[in-house]
Amino acid sequence: MADHLFQIRQIKSLYLYHAFPSWFQFVTSTFCHANWNHLSSNLFFVYIFGKLVEEEEGNFALWMSYILTGAGANLISWLALPTSSVSLGASGAVFGLFTISVLVKMSWDWRKILEVLILGQFVVDKVLEAARATTITGQSFQVNNVAHVSGALIGAALVFLVSRIPFSSNDDNPKATKRVNRK
């Protein structure tokens, strides 16, 4: 809104310019969007998958997941795309949150597997359809599929790494604490 509606030029300094990026643009560009459709679709998916991640892992894990998958997807996009590119949007973080929400809820229950398959197909179709302007190259809008794939891979890597952290007792394990609190 600040960029498009109020024409505040300083907002564009938050975009990730691939030619000469500033360190903060890898994070701030995940909060900037090209247009209303881009913003509303990303907000919808961040709400859906962010809520799932927050329910399973907590508020801090949600924020860290969003920042790490979004900034990581931007870093990989910066390395892979031409220097004329400009990246903005939360699509890398959305795919990261989707992957995390699926992996932390995975079990061998057939209903969960069916839910993941149906939800996964829906998400991939809708996010790819809705994320029209994740990367801007020159004046043409293009979808940054590098950010989508890398966000998902970083999300999977985060789940793998966090699952390898040893907890000394159930008192230190957030999942064990959450289960105790539900009884």
PDB file of C-alpha atoms in Angstrom:
ATOM      1  CA  MET A   1       0.000   0.000   0.000  1.00  0.00           C
ATOM      2  CA  ALA A   2       2.773   2.405   0.938  1.00  0.00           C
ATOM      3  CA  ASP A   3       4.422   1.887  -2.434  1.00  0.00           C
ATOM      4  CA  HIS A   4       1.443   1.659  -4.784  1.00  0.00           C
ATOM      5  CA  LEU A   5      -1.267   3.731  -3.129  1.00  0.00           C
ATOM      6  CA  PHE A   6       0.752   6.448  -1.386  1.00  0.00           C
ATOM      7  CA  GLN A   7       3.690   6.382  -3.846  1.00  0.00           C
ATOM      8  CA  ILE A   8       6.326   6.399  -1.082  1.00  0.00           C
ATOM      9  CA  ARG A   9       9.541   5.947  -3.049  1.00  0.00           C
ATOM     10  CA  GLN A  10      11.588   4.723  -0.072  1.00  0.00           C
ATOM     11  CA  ILE A  11       9.555   1.503  -0.011  1.00  0.00           C
ATOM     12  CA  LYS A  12      11.250   0.381  -3.228  1.00  0.00           C
ATOM     13  CA  SER A  13      14.542   0.326  -1.307  1.00  0.00           C
ATOM     14  CA  LEU A  14      13.135  -2.711   0.534  1.00  0.00           C
ATOM     15  CA  TYR A  15      12.902  -4.768  -2.692  1.00  0.00           C
ATOM     16  CA  LEU A  16      15.731  -7.206  -3.436  1.00  0.00           C
ATOM     17  CA  TYR A  17      17.710  -5.739  -6.340  1.00  0.00           C
ATOM     18  CA  HIS A  18      19.884  -8.552  -7.695  1.00  0.00           C
ATOM     19  CA  ALA A  19      22.483  -6.222  -9.193  1.00  0.00           C
ATOM     20  CA  PHE A  20      23.421  -4.488  -5.915  1.00  0.00           C
ATOM     21  CA  PRO A  21      21.562  -6.042  -2.976  1.00  0.00           C
ATOM     22  CA  SER A  22      21.740  -4.709   0.544  1.00  0.00           C
ATOM     23  CA  TRP A  23      21.861  -7.319   3.288  1.00  0.00           C
ATOM     24  CA  PHE A  24      18.445  -6.345   4.715  1.00  0.00           C
ATOM     25  CA  GLN A  25      16.673  -6.694   1.343  1.00  0.00           C
ATOM     26  CA  PHE A  26      16.854 -10.489   1.583  1.00  0.00           C
ATOM     27  CA  VAL A  27      14.346 -10.229   4.459  1.00  0.00           C
ATOM     28  CA  THR A  28      12.432  -6.997   3.755  1.00  0.00           C
ATOM     29  CA  SER A  29      11.499  -8.018   0.216  1.00  0.00           C
ATOM     30  CA  THR A  30       9.440 -10.893   1.655  1.00  0.00           C
ATOM     31  CA  PHE A  31       7.084  -8.248   3.080  1.00  0.00           C
ATOM     32  CA  CYS A  32       6.739  -6.316  -0.219  1.00  0.00           C
ATOM     33  CA  HIS A  33       4.407  -7.272  -3.054  1.00  0.00           C
ATOM     34  CA  ALA A  34       3.911  -6.204  -6.648  1.00  0.00           C
ATOM     35  CA  ASN A  35       0.138  -5.730  -6.513  1.00  0.00           C
ATOM     36  CA  TRP A  36      -2.999  -6.452  -4.502  1.00  0.00           C
ATOM     37  CA  ASN A  37      -3.485  -9.961  -5.977  1.00  0.00           C
ATOM     38  CA  HIS A  38       0.082 -10.876  -5.088  1.00  0.00           C
ATOM     39  CA  LEU A  39      -0.322  -9.575  -1.520  1.00  0.00           C
ATOM     40  CA  SER A  40      -3.744 -11.116  -0.882  1.00  0.00           C
ATOM     41  CA  SER A  41      -2.799 -14.556  -2.194  1.00  0.00           C
ATOM     42  CA  ASN A  42       0.404 -14.636  -0.143  1.00  0.00           C
ATOM     43  CA  LEU A  43      -1.440 -13.422   2.974  1.00  0.00           C
ATOM     44  CA  PHE A  44      -4.035 -16.153   2.518  1.00  0.00           C
ATOM     45  CA  PHE A  45      -1.422 -18.901   2.267  1.00  0.00           C
ATOM     46  CA  VAL A  46       0.745 -17.473   5.065  1.00  0.00           C
ATOM     47  CA  TYR A  47      -2.360 -17.467   7.255  1.00  0.00           C
ATOM     48  CA  ILE A  48      -3.270 -21.071   6.404  1.00  0.00           C
ATOM     49  CA  PHE A  49       0.198 -22.598   6.686  1.00  0.00           C
ATOM     50  CA  GLY A  50       1.491 -20.197   9.316  1.00  0.00           C
ATOM     51  CA  LYS A  51      -1.385 -21.194  11.568  1.00  0.00           C
ATOM     52  CA  LEU A  52      -0.535 -24.884  11.108  1.00  0.00           C
ATOM     53  CA  VAL A  53       3.144 -24.297  11.877  1.00  0.00           C
ATOM     54  CA  GLU A  54       2.276 -22.141  14.895  1.00  0.00           C
ATOM     55  CA  GLU A  55      -0.130 -24.772  16.283  1.00  0.00           C
ATOM     56  CA  GLU A  56       2.505 -27.496  16.014  1.00  0.00           C
ATOM     57  CA  GLU A  57       5.719 -25.629  16.784  1.00  0.00           C
ATOM     58  CA  GLY A  58       4.829 -22.305  18.441  1.00  0.00           C
ATOM     59  CA  ASN A  59       4.995 -18.603  17.634  1.00  0.00           C
ATOM     60  CA  PHE A  60       8.796 -18.290  17.654  1.00  0.00           C
ATOM     61  CA  ALA A  61       9.157 -21.246  15.279  1.00  0.00           C
ATOM     62  CA  LEU A  62       6.622 -19.666  12.930  1.00  0.00           C
ATOM     63  CA  TRP A  63       8.561 -16.386  12.748  1.00  0.00           C
ATOM     64  CA  MET A  64      11.915 -18.123  12.373  1.00  0.00           C
ATOM     65  CA  SER A  65      10.491 -20.416   9.676  1.00  0.00           C
ATOM     66  CA  TYR A  66       9.060 -17.456   7.744  1.00  0.00           C
ATOM     67  CA  ILE A  67      12.289 -15.422   7.951  1.00  0.00           C
ATOM     68  CA  LEU A  68      14.663 -18.309   7.209  1.00  0.00           C
ATOM     69  CA  THR A  69      12.682 -19.776   4.314  1.00  0.00           C
ATOM     70  CA  GLY A  70      11.904 -16.348   2.824  1.00  0.00           C
ATOM     71  CA  ALA A  71      15.448 -14.970   3.145  1.00  0.00           C
ATOM     72  CA  GLY A  72      16.959 -18.304   2.090  1.00  0.00           C
ATOM     73  CA  ALA A  73      14.750 -18.453  -1.011  1.00  0.00           C
ATOM     74  CA  ASN A  74      15.788 -14.882  -1.836  1.00  0.00           C
ATOM     75  CA  LEU A  75      19.460 -15.750  -1.398  1.00  0.00           C
ATOM     76  CA  ILE A  76      19.175 -18.697  -3.792  1.00  0.00           C
ATOM     77  CA  SER A  77      17.174 -16.554  -6.248  1.00  0.00           C
ATOM     78  CA  TRP A  78      19.850 -13.875  -6.069  1.00  0.00           C
ATOM     79  CA  LEU A  79      22.501 -16.487  -6.876  1.00  0.00           C
ATOM     80  CA  ALA A  80      20.492 -18.107  -9.696  1.00  0.00           C
ATOM     81  CA  LEU A  81      18.675 -15.260 -11.469  1.00  0.00           C
ATOM     82  CA  PRO A  82      20.084 -12.529 -13.731  1.00  0.00           C
ATOM     83  CA  THR A  83      21.395  -9.344 -12.119  1.00  0.00           C
ATOM     84  CA  SER A  84      18.613  -7.371 -13.818  1.00  0.00           C
ATOM     85  CA  SER A  85      16.031  -9.138 -11.598  1.00  0.00           C
ATOM     86  CA  VAL A  86      14.176  -7.619  -8.676  1.00  0.00           C
ATOM     87  CA  SER A  87      12.589 -10.016  -6.179  1.00  0.00           C
ATOM     88  CA  LEU A  88       9.673  -9.286  -3.886  1.00  0.00           C
ATOM     89  CA  GLY A  89       6.953 -11.290  -2.228  1.00  0.00           C
ATOM     90  CA  ALA A  90       6.479 -14.040   0.295  1.00  0.00           C
ATOM     91  CA  SER A  91       6.259 -16.963  -2.120  1.00  0.00           C
ATOM     92  CA  GLY A  92       9.503 -18.575  -0.922  1.00  0.00           C
ATOM     93  CA  ALA A  93       8.300 -18.312   2.669  1.00  0.00           C
ATOM     94  CA  VAL A  94       4.840 -19.601   1.673  1.00  0.00           C
ATOM     95  CA  PHE A  95       6.325 -22.726   0.097  1.00  0.00           C
ATOM     96  CA  GLY A  96       8.619 -23.112   3.104  1.00  0.00           C
ATOM     97  CA  LEU A  97       5.713 -22.862   5.554  1.00  0.00           C
ATOM     98  CA  PHE A  98       3.682 -25.287   3.433  1.00  0.00           C
ATOM     99  CA  THR A  99       6.499 -27.845   3.475  1.00  0.00           C
ATOM    100  CA  ILE A 100       7.056 -27.418   7.208  1.00  0.00           C
ATOM    101  CA  SER A 101       3.337 -27.725   7.978  1.00  0.00           C
ATOM    102  CA  VAL A 102       3.112 -30.928   5.946  1.00  0.00           C
ATOM    103  CA  LEU A 103       6.256 -32.523   7.369  1.00  0.00           C
ATOM    104  CA  VAL A 104       5.506 -31.797  11.033  1.00  0.00           C
ATOM    105  CA  LYS A 105       2.014 -33.263  10.675  1.00  0.00           C
ATOM    106  CA  MET A 106       3.106 -36.335   8.704  1.00  0.00           C
ATOM    107  CA  SER A 107       2.092 -39.706  10.038  1.00  0.00           C
ATOM    108  CA  TRP A 108       1.226 -43.025   8.457  1.00  0.00           C
ATOM    109  CA  ASP A 109      -2.466 -42.484   9.101  1.00  0.00           C
ATOM    110  CA  TRP A 110      -4.194 -42.831   5.702  1.00  0.00           C
ATOM    111  CA  ARG A 111      -6.385 -39.775   6.424  1.00  0.00           C
ATOM    112  CA  LYS A 112      -3.311 -37.594   6.984  1.00  0.00           C
ATOM    113  CA  ILE A 113      -1.689 -38.866   3.804  1.00  0.00           C
ATOM    114  CA  LEU A 114      -4.871 -38.191   1.813  1.00  0.00           C
ATOM    115  CA  GLU A 115      -5.119 -34.717   3.364  1.00  0.00           C
ATOM    116  CA  VAL A 116      -1.504 -33.949   2.409  1.00  0.00           C
ATOM    117  CA  LEU A 117      -2.011 -35.154  -1.174  1.00  0.00           C
ATOM    118  CA  ILE A 118      -5.199 -33.136  -1.699  1.00  0.00           C
ATOM    119  CA  LEU A 119      -3.912 -30.040   0.074  1.00  0.00           C
ATOM    120  CA  GLY A 120      -0.560 -30.283  -1.699  1.00  0.00           C
ATOM    121  CA  GLN A 121      -2.130 -30.395  -5.152  1.00  0.00           C
ATOM    122  CA  PHE A 122      -4.434 -27.491  -4.289  1.00  0.00           C
ATOM    123  CA  VAL A 123      -1.600 -25.391  -2.880  1.00  0.00           C
ATOM    124  CA  VAL A 124       0.792 -25.934  -5.751  1.00  0.00           C
ATOM    125  CA  ASP A 125      -1.924 -25.073  -8.282  1.00  0.00           C
ATOM    126  CA  LYS A 126      -3.181 -21.998  -6.428  1.00  0.00           C
ATOM    127  CA  VAL A 127       0.192 -20.558  -5.421  1.00  0.00           C
ATOM    128  CA  LEU A 128       1.628 -20.910  -8.905  1.00  0.00           C
ATOM    129  CA  GLU A 129      -1.534 -19.372 -10.347  1.00  0.00           C
ATOM    130  CA  ALA A 130      -1.689 -16.513  -7.827  1.00  0.00           C
ATOM    131  CA  ALA A 131       1.989 -15.595  -7.554  1.00  0.00           C
ATOM    132  CA  ARG A 132       2.114 -13.720 -10.847  1.00  0.00           C
ATOM    133  CA  ALA A 133       4.624 -11.082  -9.864  1.00  0.00           C
ATOM    134  CA  THR A 134       7.154 -12.582  -7.496  1.00  0.00           C
ATOM    135  CA  THR A 135      10.071 -11.476  -9.643  1.00  0.00           C
ATOM    136  CA  ILE A 136      10.197  -8.385 -11.799  1.00  0.00           C
ATOM    137  CA  THR A 137      12.718  -8.409 -14.636  1.00  0.00           C
ATOM    138  CA  GLY A 138      12.782  -5.084 -16.419  1.00  0.00           C
ATOM    139  CA  GLN A 139       9.138  -4.102 -16.845  1.00  0.00           C
ATOM    140  CA  SER A 140       7.706  -7.587 -17.302  1.00  0.00           C
ATOM    141  CA  PHE A 141       6.343  -9.529 -14.332  1.00  0.00           C
ATOM    142  CA  GLN A 142       7.471 -13.126 -13.963  1.00  0.00           C
ATOM    143  CA  VAL A 143       6.940 -15.837 -11.377  1.00  0.00           C
ATOM    144  CA  ASN A 144      10.102 -16.679  -9.443  1.00  0.00           C
ATOM    145  CA  ASN A 145       9.931 -20.469  -9.451  1.00  0.00           C
ATOM    146  CA  VAL A 146      13.465 -20.570  -8.021  1.00  0.00           C
ATOM    147  CA  ALA A 147      12.068 -19.000  -4.826  1.00  0.00           C
ATOM    148  CA  HIS A 148       9.172 -21.477  -4.716  1.00  0.00           C
ATOM    149  CA  VAL A 149      11.379 -24.551  -4.994  1.00  0.00           C
ATOM    150  CA  SER A 150      14.148 -23.221  -2.755  1.00  0.00           C
ATOM    151  CA  GLY A 151      11.664 -22.116  -0.082  1.00  0.00           C
ATOM    152  CA  ALA A 152      10.205 -25.628  -0.007  1.00  0.00           C
ATOM    153  CA  LEU A 153      13.662 -27.232   0.135  1.00  0.00           C
ATOM    154  CA  ILE A 154      14.795 -24.900   2.924  1.00  0.00           C
ATOM    155  CA  GLY A 155      11.598 -25.714   4.840  1.00  0.00           C
ATOM    156  CA  ALA A 156      12.350 -29.432   4.512  1.00  0.00           C
ATOM    157  CA  ALA A 157      15.947 -28.844   5.626  1.00  0.00           C
ATOM    158  CA  LEU A 158      14.753 -26.886   8.684  1.00  0.00           C
ATOM    159  CA  VAL A 159      12.423 -29.716   9.736  1.00  0.00           C
ATOM    160  CA  PHE A 160      15.244 -32.229   9.253  1.00  0.00           C
ATOM    161  CA  LEU A 161      17.740 -30.135  11.250  1.00  0.00           C
ATOM    162  CA  VAL A 162      15.365 -29.328  14.092  1.00  0.00           C
ATOM    163  CA  SER A 163      14.305 -32.978  14.351  1.00  0.00           C
ATOM    164  CA  ARG A 164      17.978 -33.853  14.962  1.00  0.00           C
ATOM    165  CA  ILE A 165      18.339 -31.537  17.976  1.00  0.00           C
ATOM    166  CA  PRO A 166      18.583 -33.731  21.055  1.00  0.00           C
ATOM    167  CA  PHE A 167      16.476 -32.763  24.055  1.00  0.00           C
ATOM    168  CA  SER A 168      17.853 -33.724  27.455  1.00  0.00           C
ATOM    169  CA  SER A 169      14.446 -34.318  29.033  1.00  0.00           C
ATOM    170  CA  ASN A 170      10.749 -33.921  28.360  1.00  0.00           C
ATOM    171  CA  ASP A 171      10.888 -30.584  30.212  1.00  0.00           C
ATOM    172  CA  ASP A 172      13.031 -29.152  27.397  1.00  0.00           C
ATOM    173  CA  ASN A 173      10.976 -30.644  24.574  1.00  0.00           C
ATOM    174  CA  PRO A 174       8.293 -28.178  23.372  1.00  0.00           C
ATOM    175  CA  LYS A 175       6.220 -31.012  21.865  1.00  0.00           C
ATOM    176  CA  ALA A 176       6.217 -32.953  25.130  1.00  0.00           C
ATOM    177  CA  THR A 177       5.241 -29.826  27.064  1.00  0.00           C
ATOM    178  CA  LYS A 178       2.423 -29.097  24.627  1.00  0.00           C
ATOM    179  CA  ARG A 179       1.055 -32.634  24.966  1.00  0.00           C
ATOM    180  CA  VAL A 180       1.099 -32.385  28.755  1.00  0.00           C
ATOM    181  CA  ASN A 181      -0.747 -29.053  28.651  1.00  0.00           C
ATOM    182  CA  ARG A 182      -3.575 -30.506  26.518  1.00  0.00           C
ATOM    183  CA  LYS A 183      -4.519 -33.172  29.093  1.00  0.00           C
TER     184      LYS A 183
END
